[in-house]
XYZ file of C-alpha atoms in Angstrom:
501
model
C 96.907 90.332 -20.746
C 98.755 90.925 -17.481
C 97.680 93.063 -14.557
C 100.308 94.591 -12.261
C 99.609 95.098 -8.543
C 101.576 97.977 -7.034
C 103.007 96.780 -3.709
C 105.367 99.691 -3.060
C 108.991 100.505 -3.809
C 111.783 98.011 -4.400
C 115.499 98.439 -3.790
C 116.914 101.067 -6.146
C 113.748 103.186 -5.862
C 111.909 101.298 -8.599
C 108.283 100.150 -8.435
C 107.673 96.889 -6.587
C 104.928 95.114 -8.514
C 103.247 91.726 -8.585
C 101.764 90.060 -11.660
C 98.159 89.275 -10.749
C 97.675 86.768 -13.569
C 100.758 84.838 -12.473
C 99.680 85.065 -8.823
C 96.355 83.393 -9.600
C 98.278 80.413 -10.983
C 101.069 80.096 -8.437
C 99.842 81.151 -4.939
C 101.641 83.276 -2.275
C 103.126 82.777 1.203
C 103.711 85.787 3.490
C 105.773 85.413 6.667
C 106.662 87.931 9.353
C 106.757 88.220 13.120
C 104.178 90.290 14.953
C 104.817 93.945 14.154
C 106.637 93.268 10.875
C 103.856 94.759 8.722
C 102.411 91.467 7.491
C 98.750 92.535 7.818
C 99.633 95.878 6.217
C 101.067 94.017 3.214
C 97.901 91.921 2.843
C 95.728 95.048 3.042
C 97.839 96.790 0.366
C 97.564 93.745 -1.915
C 93.797 93.486 -1.397
C 93.229 97.205 -2.000
C 95.310 97.233 -5.180
C 93.490 94.202 -6.629
C 89.964 94.915 -5.304
C 88.567 96.058 -8.653
C 90.293 93.335 -10.685
C 89.448 90.010 -9.031
C 86.980 88.536 -6.540
C 88.325 88.212 -2.992
C 87.585 86.130 0.101
C 89.416 86.812 3.372
C 89.521 84.419 6.336
C 89.965 86.941 9.148
C 90.484 85.472 12.655
C 90.884 88.877 14.385
C 88.413 91.072 12.468
C 91.235 93.214 11.017
C 89.908 93.405 7.446
C 86.228 94.204 7.995
C 87.008 97.872 7.226
C 87.433 96.899 3.549
C 83.635 96.761 3.341
C 83.192 100.535 3.663
C 85.548 101.425 0.824
C 85.495 98.441 -1.541
C 82.097 96.840 -0.948
C 83.178 93.579 0.686
C 80.381 91.744 2.472
C 81.253 90.950 6.089
C 80.110 87.498 7.226
C 80.112 87.117 11.000
C 80.687 83.447 11.777
C 78.495 82.131 14.591
C 79.464 78.481 14.567
C 76.760 77.333 12.131
C 78.893 75.285 9.728
C 76.011 74.231 7.474
C 75.044 77.867 6.906
C 78.641 78.794 6.084
C 78.703 76.074 3.403
C 75.630 77.591 1.747
C 77.007 81.140 2.047
C 80.266 80.077 0.390
C 78.333 78.532 -2.508
C 76.371 81.786 -3.017
C 79.622 83.784 -2.830
C 80.992 81.876 -5.808
C 77.710 82.049 -7.657
C 77.268 85.835 -7.369
C 81.013 86.686 -7.447
C 80.856 88.888 -4.342
C 83.983 89.697 -2.336
C 83.600 88.753 1.336
C 85.364 88.952 4.674
C 84.704 85.963 6.960
C 85.160 87.393 10.466
C 85.928 84.742 13.091
C 86.571 87.216 15.880
C 83.910 85.965 18.278
C 84.846 82.277 18.189
C 87.330 80.231 20.164
C 90.217 78.435 18.454
C 88.404 75.172 17.710
C 85.269 76.886 16.406
C 87.436 79.124 14.205
C 89.034 76.050 12.659
C 85.657 74.413 12.021
C 84.159 77.600 10.537
C 87.142 78.164 8.237
C 87.040 74.525 7.120
C 83.314 74.766 6.296
C 83.678 78.053 4.374
C 86.729 76.909 2.400
C 84.970 73.624 1.699
C 81.999 75.512 0.261
C 84.273 77.546 -2.020
C 86.144 74.414 -3.105
C 83.030 72.305 -3.812
C 81.325 74.860 -6.081
C 80.008 73.697 -9.464
C 82.474 73.741 -12.347
C 80.491 76.516 -14.029
C 81.309 78.792 -11.060
C 85.094 78.340 -11.098
C 85.837 82.047 -11.556
C 89.210 83.462 -10.439
C 89.295 84.361 -6.733
C 91.973 85.422 -4.274
C 91.504 83.519 -1.005
C 93.507 85.229 1.766
C 94.018 83.369 5.054
C 95.571 85.484 7.797
C 97.327 83.720 10.707
C 97.430 80.526 8.654
C 99.306 78.629 11.402
C 96.013 78.582 13.324
C 94.234 76.697 10.534
C 97.116 74.520 9.295
C 99.175 73.775 12.423
C 102.332 71.727 12.062
C 101.593 69.841 15.298
C 98.565 68.924 17.353
C 97.549 71.476 19.962
C 94.751 71.889 22.472
C 91.968 71.554 19.876
C 90.351 68.231 19.048
C 91.857 65.976 16.419
C 88.681 66.192 14.359
C 88.769 70.012 14.163
C 92.457 69.968 13.241
C 91.856 67.327 10.569
C 88.984 69.287 8.979
C 90.846 72.594 8.980
C 94.138 71.150 7.745
C 92.324 69.253 4.984
C 90.558 72.422 3.795
C 93.848 74.406 3.766
C 95.596 71.602 1.886
C 92.835 71.559 -0.731
C 93.126 75.330 -1.115
C 96.874 75.302 -1.685
C 97.246 71.986 -3.536
C 94.087 71.650 -5.647
C 92.537 75.100 -5.586
C 94.233 76.422 -8.742
C 92.082 74.358 -11.124
C 88.968 75.709 -9.391
C 90.128 79.314 -9.753
C 91.139 79.636 -6.083
C 94.487 81.362 -5.545
C 95.589 80.867 -1.953
C 97.429 83.674 -0.141
C 98.440 82.525 3.322
C 100.152 84.652 5.958
C 101.808 83.405 9.133
C 103.877 84.698 12.029
C 105.770 81.424 12.471
C 106.849 79.272 9.540
C 107.892 76.542 11.978
C 104.290 76.289 13.229
C 102.784 76.054 9.728
C 102.230 72.605 8.178
C 104.982 71.962 5.639
C 102.717 70.442 2.982
C 100.644 73.658 2.972
C 103.632 76.042 2.832
C 105.411 73.985 0.174
C 102.654 74.550 -2.414
C 103.339 78.298 -2.646
C 105.595 79.492 -5.470
C 105.731 83.160 -4.445
C 107.143 84.393 -1.148
C 107.256 87.656 0.753
C 109.412 87.233 3.862
C 109.439 89.915 6.544
C 111.284 90.467 9.792
C 111.840 87.371 11.923
C 114.166 86.617 14.822
C 113.992 82.905 15.603
C 116.676 80.761 14.001
C 114.268 77.985 13.045
C 111.999 80.414 11.168
C 114.942 82.123 9.463
C 116.278 78.751 8.367
C 112.959 77.758 6.780
C 112.564 81.169 5.137
C 116.090 80.989 3.730
C 115.433 77.463 2.486
C 112.293 78.579 0.636
C 114.121 81.537 -0.917
C 117.274 79.585 -1.739
C 119.483 81.727 0.532
C 122.456 80.601 2.622
C 122.697 81.014 6.388
C 124.628 84.285 6.191
C 121.940 85.799 3.988
C 119.225 84.442 6.285
C 120.595 86.610 9.112
C 119.429 89.698 7.186
C 115.802 88.890 8.091
C 116.551 90.190 11.592
C 117.514 93.587 10.178
C 114.383 94.201 8.076
C 112.401 97.272 9.093
C 108.642 97.237 9.610
C 106.875 97.060 6.247
C 109.968 95.763 4.387
C 109.880 92.306 2.802
C 112.046 90.148 0.571
C 110.066 88.839 -2.401
C 110.706 85.934 -4.730
C 108.644 83.990 -7.237
C 107.266 84.053 -10.774
C 104.733 86.746 -9.868
C 107.345 88.986 -8.162
C 110.948 88.460 -9.240
C 113.272 85.673 -10.346
C 115.834 86.815 -7.744
C 115.260 87.815 -4.087
C 113.984 91.388 -4.232
C 113.660 93.753 -1.208
C 110.354 95.644 -1.311
C 109.069 98.429 0.965
C 105.278 98.129 1.112
C 103.391 101.312 0.232
C 100.600 103.016 2.212
C 97.010 101.768 2.397
C 93.709 103.600 2.041
C 91.852 101.732 4.781
C 93.027 100.991 8.296
C 92.561 98.088 10.648
C 90.129 98.675 13.465
C 92.565 96.743 15.650
C 95.507 99.040 14.949
C 97.977 99.454 17.795
C 96.942 102.420 19.980
C 99.185 105.453 20.152
C 100.705 106.588 23.440
C 98.489 109.026 25.365
C 99.202 110.890 28.608
C 97.492 109.431 31.678
C 94.576 111.433 33.126
C 95.179 113.273 36.397
C 92.581 112.172 38.960
C 94.183 112.149 42.391
C 91.877 110.696 45.063
C 89.055 110.230 42.532
C 90.893 107.266 41.017
C 90.432 105.171 44.182
C 86.684 105.779 44.238
C 86.363 104.992 40.527
C 88.139 101.665 40.892
C 86.776 100.399 44.220
C 83.179 101.690 44.005
C 80.671 100.065 41.630
C 78.440 102.324 39.553
C 74.625 101.945 39.727
C 74.640 100.303 36.308
C 77.185 97.699 37.464
C 75.224 96.926 40.634
C 72.050 96.387 38.603
C 73.841 94.096 36.161
C 73.889 90.442 37.370
C 77.281 88.871 37.798
C 78.045 86.028 35.388
C 77.895 82.624 36.967
C 81.342 81.041 37.297
C 81.918 78.312 34.757
C 82.140 74.975 36.570
C 85.410 73.192 36.092
C 85.031 69.674 34.744
C 85.797 67.038 37.318
C 88.852 65.034 36.467
C 89.560 61.598 37.792
C 92.805 61.468 39.766
C 95.696 60.045 37.834
C 97.203 56.721 38.770
C 99.833 56.692 41.497
C 102.963 55.540 39.686
C 104.786 54.614 42.887
C 101.907 52.394 43.990
C 101.809 50.737 40.580
C 105.528 50.039 40.690
C 105.327 48.645 44.209
C 102.458 46.315 43.240
C 103.978 45.210 39.953
C 104.786 41.540 39.621
C 106.377 40.162 36.456
C 104.181 37.777 34.464
C 104.644 34.103 35.165
C 106.081 32.127 32.283
C 104.079 28.897 32.167
C 106.539 27.364 29.718
C 109.377 27.607 32.248
C 109.779 25.110 35.080
C 109.047 26.433 38.535
C 112.143 27.133 40.590
C 112.500 25.387 43.894
C 112.363 27.793 46.855
C 115.836 28.566 48.223
C 116.680 27.633 51.773
C 116.583 30.811 53.955
C 120.062 30.239 55.333
C 121.432 29.599 51.856
C 119.655 32.703 50.533
C 121.067 34.860 53.340
C 124.580 33.586 52.686
C 124.202 34.246 48.959
C 123.072 37.840 49.542
C 125.945 38.447 51.959
C 128.348 37.136 49.315
C 126.803 39.389 46.655
C 126.999 42.416 48.954
C 130.666 41.660 49.620
C 131.329 41.432 45.865
C 129.612 44.805 45.322
C 131.810 46.452 47.966
C 134.907 44.792 46.525
C 134.680 46.869 43.350
C 137.266 49.596 43.170
C 134.652 52.323 42.613
C 132.279 51.232 45.393
C 133.779 53.610 47.958
C 132.771 56.676 45.934
C 129.264 55.423 44.993
C 126.033 56.384 46.722
C 123.916 53.704 48.451
C 121.255 54.039 45.728
C 123.808 53.254 43.003
C 125.156 50.278 44.936
C 121.588 49.060 45.526
C 120.937 48.967 41.773
C 124.114 46.942 41.260
C 123.116 44.634 44.119
C 119.637 43.915 42.716
C 121.030 43.190 39.251
C 123.529 40.700 40.688
C 120.734 39.059 42.704
C 118.728 38.528 39.511
C 121.794 37.084 37.787
C 122.247 34.633 40.674
C 118.467 33.922 40.599
C 117.992 34.781 44.279
C 114.305 34.075 44.828
C 111.934 35.378 47.469
C 110.922 38.903 48.382
C 113.439 41.470 47.174
C 115.416 43.435 49.760
C 114.227 47.025 50.062
C 116.510 50.051 49.914
C 116.263 50.860 53.674
C 117.288 47.310 54.602
C 120.088 47.429 52.037
C 121.399 50.685 53.540
C 121.456 49.087 56.996
C 123.346 46.051 55.767
C 125.680 48.244 53.735
C 126.583 50.230 56.859
C 127.270 47.030 58.784
C 129.333 45.606 55.934
C 131.417 48.776 55.639
C 132.050 48.627 59.384
C 133.705 45.221 58.891
C 132.334 43.697 62.103
C 132.738 39.957 62.621
C 133.380 37.302 65.231
C 132.775 37.968 68.927
C 132.223 41.696 68.382
C 129.214 41.057 66.130
C 127.631 38.756 68.735
C 128.252 40.929 71.773
C 125.742 43.297 73.456
C 127.898 46.314 72.657
C 127.394 45.876 68.923
C 123.629 45.612 69.330
C 123.735 48.867 71.300
C 125.880 50.451 68.548
C 123.331 49.498 65.893
C 120.574 51.115 67.960
C 122.560 54.362 68.142
C 123.246 54.235 64.378
C 119.514 53.822 63.662
C 118.855 57.196 65.345
C 121.437 58.950 63.145
C 120.948 60.140 59.537
C 121.191 57.210 57.104
C 124.361 58.463 55.418
C 126.197 58.600 58.790
C 125.315 55.096 59.976
C 128.223 53.387 58.207
C 130.726 55.941 59.468
C 129.531 55.596 63.087
C 129.456 51.786 62.985
C 133.058 51.672 61.745
C 134.114 53.846 64.707
C 131.975 51.787 67.100
C 133.481 48.499 65.885
C 137.071 49.712 66.291
C 136.215 51.169 69.703
C 134.645 47.907 70.903
C 137.667 45.976 69.668
C 140.127 48.559 71.016
C 141.662 48.660 67.547
C 143.615 51.679 66.262
C 141.567 54.647 65.115
C 140.631 54.210 61.405
C 142.643 56.206 58.883
C 141.120 59.142 57.027
C 140.829 56.992 53.870
C 138.941 54.262 55.774
C 136.592 56.820 57.334
C 135.912 58.350 53.892
C 135.141 54.927 52.410
C 132.717 54.135 55.254
C 130.921 57.414 54.548
C 130.741 56.637 50.815
C 133.067 59.325 49.532
C 136.611 59.723 48.300
C 137.121 63.035 50.143
C 138.949 62.700 53.461
C 138.115 66.309 54.302
C 134.407 65.624 53.953
C 134.685 62.587 56.203
C 136.429 64.710 58.874
C 133.589 67.236 58.687
C 131.133 64.409 59.333
C 133.163 63.405 62.398
C 132.677 66.940 63.682
C 128.941 66.603 63.143
C 128.853 63.318 65.081
C 130.750 64.977 67.902
C 128.233 67.825 67.989
C 125.457 65.236 68.300
C 127.265 63.649 71.266
C 127.717 60.328 69.480
C 131.531 60.478 69.654
C 134.316 62.420 71.381
C 137.619 63.065 69.605
C 140.905 63.581 71.447
C 144.633 63.089 70.936
C 147.163 61.189 73.012
C 150.365 62.716 74.325
C 152.088 62.049 71.011
C 149.266 63.785 69.075
C 147.743 60.639 67.527
C 143.922 60.893 67.193
C 141.643 58.737 69.356
C 137.838 58.524 69.057
C 135.703 57.588 72.061
C 132.060 56.437 71.988
C 130.569 57.463 75.382
C 127.362 55.381 75.077
C 129.467 52.243 74.533
C 132.037 53.127 77.204
C 134.757 52.341 74.658
C 137.333 54.150 72.617
C 139.692 53.387 69.753
C 143.423 53.104 70.075
C 145.705 55.833 68.717
C 145.753 56.096 64.929
C 148.698 54.256 63.465
C 151.028 56.382 61.371
C 149.480 59.697 62.433
C 151.825 62.677 62.485
C 152.799 63.583 66.048
C 151.874 67.026 67.299
C 154.870 68.470 69.236
C 154.457 71.880 70.896
C 156.975 74.454 69.677
C 159.315 76.022 72.245
C 159.383 79.791 72.512
C 162.508 81.521 71.403
C 164.874 82.652 74.099
C 164.168 79.676 76.349
C 166.127 76.428 76.614
């Protein structure tokens, strides 16, 4: 004999019903975002079946305790005593009493432990007590999370195991699981997959719509309709509801949640009294002791990654022969050769010093250059000198030593540009071309290099002028030297005014 639960009205203005006998054998999954009417649907289902089958509700927010006044449910306030909840669950099955397990006063981890203990007590009842029972779990993603959260692994394991037993093995023990969730993506897949009946409400996230459509056998275009569902409207599918997706508008309920959303009310008019009410404590508040602040647990400081990297030394391979230490002069010549090969690459002019440093260190390892590795600051200094192209008598003279001292006081990225100018000035060579200046700065933009020349001039490091033919010349006052005119520069000839010969 079948029993029909009246859920509301379906599309076409017909009755939307659910076969209770089939529901007890096949389980139900309800999904809907906050405000979609999910809790209202559960309340309608519980009210319509209250006189037909025993019920147990896992209620994390205390929404369903009002069923006790109208339908005689016993409210069990969980206090964290898991052993007592096991015994209560056994007596619930023995005496066939409908209950609401309220977890409102517990934190997330204690809620998971309490739910696991209560569901375990229902599941472990003697075979003689396997009477039919609807077990409703609201906010099921809290008790069967798809991923680990802030709770302990033990609490998650206990809760997820109890929910899996309910949905996978509960049918033979008379337990028909009804789980409701706001987010399908946050619900463990092995728990959701055991349901054969579905009521899908309004949802907006693509990942949740995709999972809902997959469970209902809908394509992506049909999944978009979940965004358009009104509050209290669901799409049902399953042996207890319909063989094809069926829109259902959930009917009204007799009881109401004590946590119902408050209606809008006009604000009271107080004027100056409001300030006194907020900033002045009442006698009762002054007599009440303030709660002691909860001490924050001391945490050991985390390891300094930069220090670890600086102190890291690769393990010594005992099976490899020890390398003979390289002669310092030979090592210096090898590094100079490697640096020259790095700068010889066609893309080196447009690369930053950090990128070139990585290439340099890799080539040093390939050449098996032993000894202490060259740091980035030292590499930048040598890179600037190398880009300046100094050699011979200029490199050994006092003027070049003075030029390096000036470059050290400049920003690192300008050292190479200044040293190139200083070298040409000391040699009296022609002023470097825009392309050469850009390469010394580490860019391919001549305009950017010219802007850097303007910055050096503002700092007083250089002075730019033109000769009588308009060719640029750069002087370095601190070195008492200047470059020759730039070769190939366009001459600047003043235009004669019209009307004059």
